[in-house]
Coordinates of N, CA, C and O in Angstrom, one line a residue:
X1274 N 5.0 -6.5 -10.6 CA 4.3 -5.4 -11.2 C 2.8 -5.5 -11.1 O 2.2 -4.5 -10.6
X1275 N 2.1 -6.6 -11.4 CA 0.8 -6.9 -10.9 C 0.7 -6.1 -9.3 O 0.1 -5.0 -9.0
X1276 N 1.2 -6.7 -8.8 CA 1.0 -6.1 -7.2 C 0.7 -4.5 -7.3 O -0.4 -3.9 -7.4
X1277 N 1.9 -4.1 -7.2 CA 2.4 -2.6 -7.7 C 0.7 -2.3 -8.1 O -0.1 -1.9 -7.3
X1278 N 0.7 -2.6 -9.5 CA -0.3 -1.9 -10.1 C -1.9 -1.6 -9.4 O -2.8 -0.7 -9.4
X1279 N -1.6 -3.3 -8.5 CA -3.6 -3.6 -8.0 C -3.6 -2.3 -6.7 O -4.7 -1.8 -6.4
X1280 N -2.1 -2.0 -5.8 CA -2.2 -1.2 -5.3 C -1.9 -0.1 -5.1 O -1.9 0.5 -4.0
X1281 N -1.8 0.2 -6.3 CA -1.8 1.6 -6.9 C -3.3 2.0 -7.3 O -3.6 3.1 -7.1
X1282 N -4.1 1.2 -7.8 CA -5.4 1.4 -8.0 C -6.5 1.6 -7.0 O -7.6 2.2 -7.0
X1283 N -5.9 0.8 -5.9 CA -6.7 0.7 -4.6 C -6.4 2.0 -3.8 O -7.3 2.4 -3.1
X1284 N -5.1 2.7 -4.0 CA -5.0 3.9 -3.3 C -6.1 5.0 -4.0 O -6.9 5.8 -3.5
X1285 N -5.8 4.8 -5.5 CA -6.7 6.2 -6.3 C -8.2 5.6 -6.4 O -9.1 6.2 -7.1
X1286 N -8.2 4.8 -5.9 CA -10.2 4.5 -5.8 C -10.4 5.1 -4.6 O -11.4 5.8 -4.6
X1287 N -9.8 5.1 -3.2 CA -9.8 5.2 -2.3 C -10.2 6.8 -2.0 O -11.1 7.4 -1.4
X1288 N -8.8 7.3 -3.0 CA -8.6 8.9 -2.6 C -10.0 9.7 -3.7 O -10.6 10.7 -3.4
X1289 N -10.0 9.0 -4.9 CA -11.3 9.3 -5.5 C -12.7 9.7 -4.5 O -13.4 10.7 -4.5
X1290 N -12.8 8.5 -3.6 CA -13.8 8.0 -2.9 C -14.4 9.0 -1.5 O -15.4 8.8 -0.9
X1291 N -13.3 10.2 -1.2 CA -13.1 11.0 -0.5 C -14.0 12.2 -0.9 O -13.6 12.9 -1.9
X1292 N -15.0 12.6 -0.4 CA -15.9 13.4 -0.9 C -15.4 14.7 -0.8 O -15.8 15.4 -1.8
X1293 N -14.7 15.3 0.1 CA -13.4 17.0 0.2 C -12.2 15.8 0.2 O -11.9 14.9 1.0
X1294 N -11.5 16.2 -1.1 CA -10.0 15.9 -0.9 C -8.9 15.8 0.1 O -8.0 14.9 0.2
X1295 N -9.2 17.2 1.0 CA -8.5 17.3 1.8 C -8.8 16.1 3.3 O -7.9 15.8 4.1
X1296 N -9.7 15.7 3.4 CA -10.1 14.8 4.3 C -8.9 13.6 4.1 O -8.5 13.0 5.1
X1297 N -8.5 13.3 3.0 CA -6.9 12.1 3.1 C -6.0 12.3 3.6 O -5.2 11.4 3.8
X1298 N -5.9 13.5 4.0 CA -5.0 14.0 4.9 C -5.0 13.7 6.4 O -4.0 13.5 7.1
X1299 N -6.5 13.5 6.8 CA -6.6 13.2 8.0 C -6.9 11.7 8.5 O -7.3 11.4 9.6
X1300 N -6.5 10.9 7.5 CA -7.2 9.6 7.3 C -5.9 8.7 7.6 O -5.6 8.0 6.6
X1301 N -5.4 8.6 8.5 CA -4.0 7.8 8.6 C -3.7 6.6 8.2 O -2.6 6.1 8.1
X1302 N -4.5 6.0 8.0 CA -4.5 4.7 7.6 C -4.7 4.6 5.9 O -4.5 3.6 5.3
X1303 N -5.1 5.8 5.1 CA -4.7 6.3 3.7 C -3.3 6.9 3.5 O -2.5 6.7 2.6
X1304 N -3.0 7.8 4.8 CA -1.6 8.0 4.6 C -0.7 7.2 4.5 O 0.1 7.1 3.5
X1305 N -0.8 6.5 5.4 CA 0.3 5.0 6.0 C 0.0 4.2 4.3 O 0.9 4.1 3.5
X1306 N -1.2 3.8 3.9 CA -0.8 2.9 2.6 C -0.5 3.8 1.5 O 0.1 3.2 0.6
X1307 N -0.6 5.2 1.2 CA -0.3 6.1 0.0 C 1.1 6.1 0.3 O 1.8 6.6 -0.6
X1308 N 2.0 5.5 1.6 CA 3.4 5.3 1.7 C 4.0 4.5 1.4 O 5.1 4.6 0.8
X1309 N 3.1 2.9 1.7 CA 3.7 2.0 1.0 C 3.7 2.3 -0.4 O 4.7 2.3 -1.0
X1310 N 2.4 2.6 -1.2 CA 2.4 2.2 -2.3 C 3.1 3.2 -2.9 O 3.2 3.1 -4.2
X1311 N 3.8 4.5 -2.4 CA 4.9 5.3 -2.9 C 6.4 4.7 -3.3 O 7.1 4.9 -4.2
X1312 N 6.5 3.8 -1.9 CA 8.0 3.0 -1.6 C 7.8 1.8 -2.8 O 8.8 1.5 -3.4
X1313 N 6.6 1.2 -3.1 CA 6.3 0.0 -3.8 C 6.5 1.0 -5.3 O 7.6 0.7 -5.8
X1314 N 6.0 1.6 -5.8 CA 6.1 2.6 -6.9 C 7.8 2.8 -7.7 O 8.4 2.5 -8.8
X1315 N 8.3 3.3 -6.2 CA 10.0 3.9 -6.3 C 10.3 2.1 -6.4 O 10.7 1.6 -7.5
X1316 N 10.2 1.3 -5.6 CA 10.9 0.1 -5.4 C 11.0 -0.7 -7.5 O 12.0 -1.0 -8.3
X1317 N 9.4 -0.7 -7.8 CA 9.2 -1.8 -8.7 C 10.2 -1.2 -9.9 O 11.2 -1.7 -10.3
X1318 N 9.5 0.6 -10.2 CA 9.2 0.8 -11.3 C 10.4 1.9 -11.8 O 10.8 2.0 -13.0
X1319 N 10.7 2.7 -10.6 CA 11.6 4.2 -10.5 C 13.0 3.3 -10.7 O 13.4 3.0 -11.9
X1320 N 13.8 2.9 -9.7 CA 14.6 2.5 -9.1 C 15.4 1.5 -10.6 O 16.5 1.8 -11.0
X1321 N 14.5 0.5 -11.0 CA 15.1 -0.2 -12.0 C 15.2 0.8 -13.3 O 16.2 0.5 -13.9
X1322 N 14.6 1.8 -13.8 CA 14.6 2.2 -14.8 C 15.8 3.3 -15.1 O 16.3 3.6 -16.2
X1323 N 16.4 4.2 -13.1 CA 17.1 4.7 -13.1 C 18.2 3.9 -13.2 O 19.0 4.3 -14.0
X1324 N 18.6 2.7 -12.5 CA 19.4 1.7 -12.3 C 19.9 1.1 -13.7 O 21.1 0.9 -14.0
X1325 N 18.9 0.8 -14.5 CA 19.1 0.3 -16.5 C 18.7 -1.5 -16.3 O 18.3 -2.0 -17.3
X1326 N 18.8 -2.1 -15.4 CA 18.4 -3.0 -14.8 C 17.2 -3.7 -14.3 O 16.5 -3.0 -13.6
X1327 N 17.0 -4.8 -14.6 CA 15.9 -5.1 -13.8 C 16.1 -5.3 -12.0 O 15.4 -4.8 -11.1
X1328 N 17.0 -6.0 -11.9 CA 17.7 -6.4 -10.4 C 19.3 -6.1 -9.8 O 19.9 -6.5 -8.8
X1329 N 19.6 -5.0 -11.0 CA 21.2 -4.8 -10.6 C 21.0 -3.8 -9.6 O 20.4 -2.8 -9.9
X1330 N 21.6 -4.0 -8.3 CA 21.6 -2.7 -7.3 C 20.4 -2.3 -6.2 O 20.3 -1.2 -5.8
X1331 N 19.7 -3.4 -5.9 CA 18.4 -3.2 -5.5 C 18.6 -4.3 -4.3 O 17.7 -4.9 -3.9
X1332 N 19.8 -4.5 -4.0 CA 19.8 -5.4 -2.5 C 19.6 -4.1 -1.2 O 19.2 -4.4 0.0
X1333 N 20.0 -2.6 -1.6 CA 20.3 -1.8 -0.6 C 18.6 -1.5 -0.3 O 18.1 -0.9 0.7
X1334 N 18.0 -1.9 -1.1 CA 16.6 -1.5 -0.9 C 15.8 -2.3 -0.1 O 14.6 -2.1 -0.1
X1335 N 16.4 -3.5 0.8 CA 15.6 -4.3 1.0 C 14.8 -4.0 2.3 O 14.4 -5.0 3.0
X1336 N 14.6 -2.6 2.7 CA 14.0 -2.0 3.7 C 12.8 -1.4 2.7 O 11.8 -0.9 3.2
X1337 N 12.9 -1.4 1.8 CA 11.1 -1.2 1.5 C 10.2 -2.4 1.3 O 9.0 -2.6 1.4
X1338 N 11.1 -3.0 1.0 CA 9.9 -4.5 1.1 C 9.7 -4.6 2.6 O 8.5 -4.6 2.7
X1339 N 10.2 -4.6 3.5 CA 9.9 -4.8 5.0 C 8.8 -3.7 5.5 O 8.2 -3.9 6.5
X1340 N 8.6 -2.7 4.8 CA 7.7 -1.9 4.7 C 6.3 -2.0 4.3 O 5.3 -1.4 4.8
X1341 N 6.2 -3.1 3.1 CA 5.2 -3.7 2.8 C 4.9 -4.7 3.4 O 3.8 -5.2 3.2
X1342 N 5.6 -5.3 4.1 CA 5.0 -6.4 5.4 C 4.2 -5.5 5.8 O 3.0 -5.7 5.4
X1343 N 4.4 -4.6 6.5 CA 3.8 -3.7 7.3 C 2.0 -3.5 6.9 O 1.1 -3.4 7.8
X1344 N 1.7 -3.5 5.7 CA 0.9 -3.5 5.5 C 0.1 -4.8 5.6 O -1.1 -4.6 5.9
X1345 N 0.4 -6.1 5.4 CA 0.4 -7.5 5.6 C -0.2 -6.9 7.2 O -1.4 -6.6 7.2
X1346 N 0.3 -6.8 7.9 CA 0.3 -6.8 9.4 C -0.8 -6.4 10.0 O -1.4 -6.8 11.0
X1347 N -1.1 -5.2 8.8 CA -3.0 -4.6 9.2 C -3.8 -5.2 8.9 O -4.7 -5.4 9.6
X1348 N -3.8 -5.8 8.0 CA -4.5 -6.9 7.2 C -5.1 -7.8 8.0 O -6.3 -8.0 8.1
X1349 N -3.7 -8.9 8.9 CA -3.9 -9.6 9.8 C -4.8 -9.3 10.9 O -5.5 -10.1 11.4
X1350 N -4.6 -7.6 11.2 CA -5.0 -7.6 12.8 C -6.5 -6.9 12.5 O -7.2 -6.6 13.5
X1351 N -6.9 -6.6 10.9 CA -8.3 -6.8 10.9 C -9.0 -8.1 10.3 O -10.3 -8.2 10.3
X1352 N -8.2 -9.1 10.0 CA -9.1 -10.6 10.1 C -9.4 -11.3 11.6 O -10.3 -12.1 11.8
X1353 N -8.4 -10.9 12.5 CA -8.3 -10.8 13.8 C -9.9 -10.3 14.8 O -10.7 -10.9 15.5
X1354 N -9.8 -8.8 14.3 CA -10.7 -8.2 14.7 C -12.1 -8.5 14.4 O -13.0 -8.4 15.2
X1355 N -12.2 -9.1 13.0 CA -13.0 -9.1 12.4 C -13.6 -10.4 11.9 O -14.0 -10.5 10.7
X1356 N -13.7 -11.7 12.9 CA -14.1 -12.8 12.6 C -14.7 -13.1 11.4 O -14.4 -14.1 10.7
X1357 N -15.9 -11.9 11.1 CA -17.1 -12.3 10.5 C -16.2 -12.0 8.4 O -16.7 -12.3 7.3
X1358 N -15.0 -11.5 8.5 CA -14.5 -11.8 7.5 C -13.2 -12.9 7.2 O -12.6 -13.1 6.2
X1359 N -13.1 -13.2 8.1 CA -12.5 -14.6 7.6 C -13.5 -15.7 7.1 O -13.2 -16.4 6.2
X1360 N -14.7 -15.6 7.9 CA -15.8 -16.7 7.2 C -15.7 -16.7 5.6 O -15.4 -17.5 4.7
X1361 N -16.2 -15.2 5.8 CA -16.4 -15.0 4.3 C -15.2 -14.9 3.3 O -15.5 -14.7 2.1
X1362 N -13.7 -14.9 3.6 CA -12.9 -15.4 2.8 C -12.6 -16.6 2.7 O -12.0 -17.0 1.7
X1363 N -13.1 -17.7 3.6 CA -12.5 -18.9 3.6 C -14.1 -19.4 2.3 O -14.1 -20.4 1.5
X1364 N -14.9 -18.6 2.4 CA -16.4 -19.3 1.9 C -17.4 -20.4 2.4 O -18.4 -20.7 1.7

């Protein structure tokens, strides 16, 4: 839920942050994460509440977590890209 939430906030600071609205539209790399955190949304929060469960019935879902790898993956290939921020996460 933590997760969920930090990246739920990180999409609407983002989309806030867009000076014409419409410009998110063109920003693929806001689209692509406004998808995970749609799938992460339905996965955490929809799905169990429809379900009555916390974990009953949510093995068929295990293609939206593989989804949020996906986001892991850009992550990687901008610390990659981006030497001069690994420095500054390692400190």
């Amino acid at each position: 839920n933590l997760f969920c939430t930090y990246f739920t906030g990180e999409v609407l600071i983002r989309f806030i942050a867009f000076r014409r609205k419409l410009n998110c539209l063109r920003d693929h790399w806001f689209k692509f994460d406004s998808i995970l955190v749609f799938f992460m949304i339905l996965e955490t929060w929809l799905i169990p509440f429809v379900v009555g469960g916390e974990g009953g019935g949510l093995s068929n879902f295990t293609i939206l977590r593989l989804l949020r790898l996906l986001r892991l993956t850009r992550m990687a290939r901008l610390m990659r890209s981006v030497p001069e921020l690994v420095t500054l996460i390692k400190g």
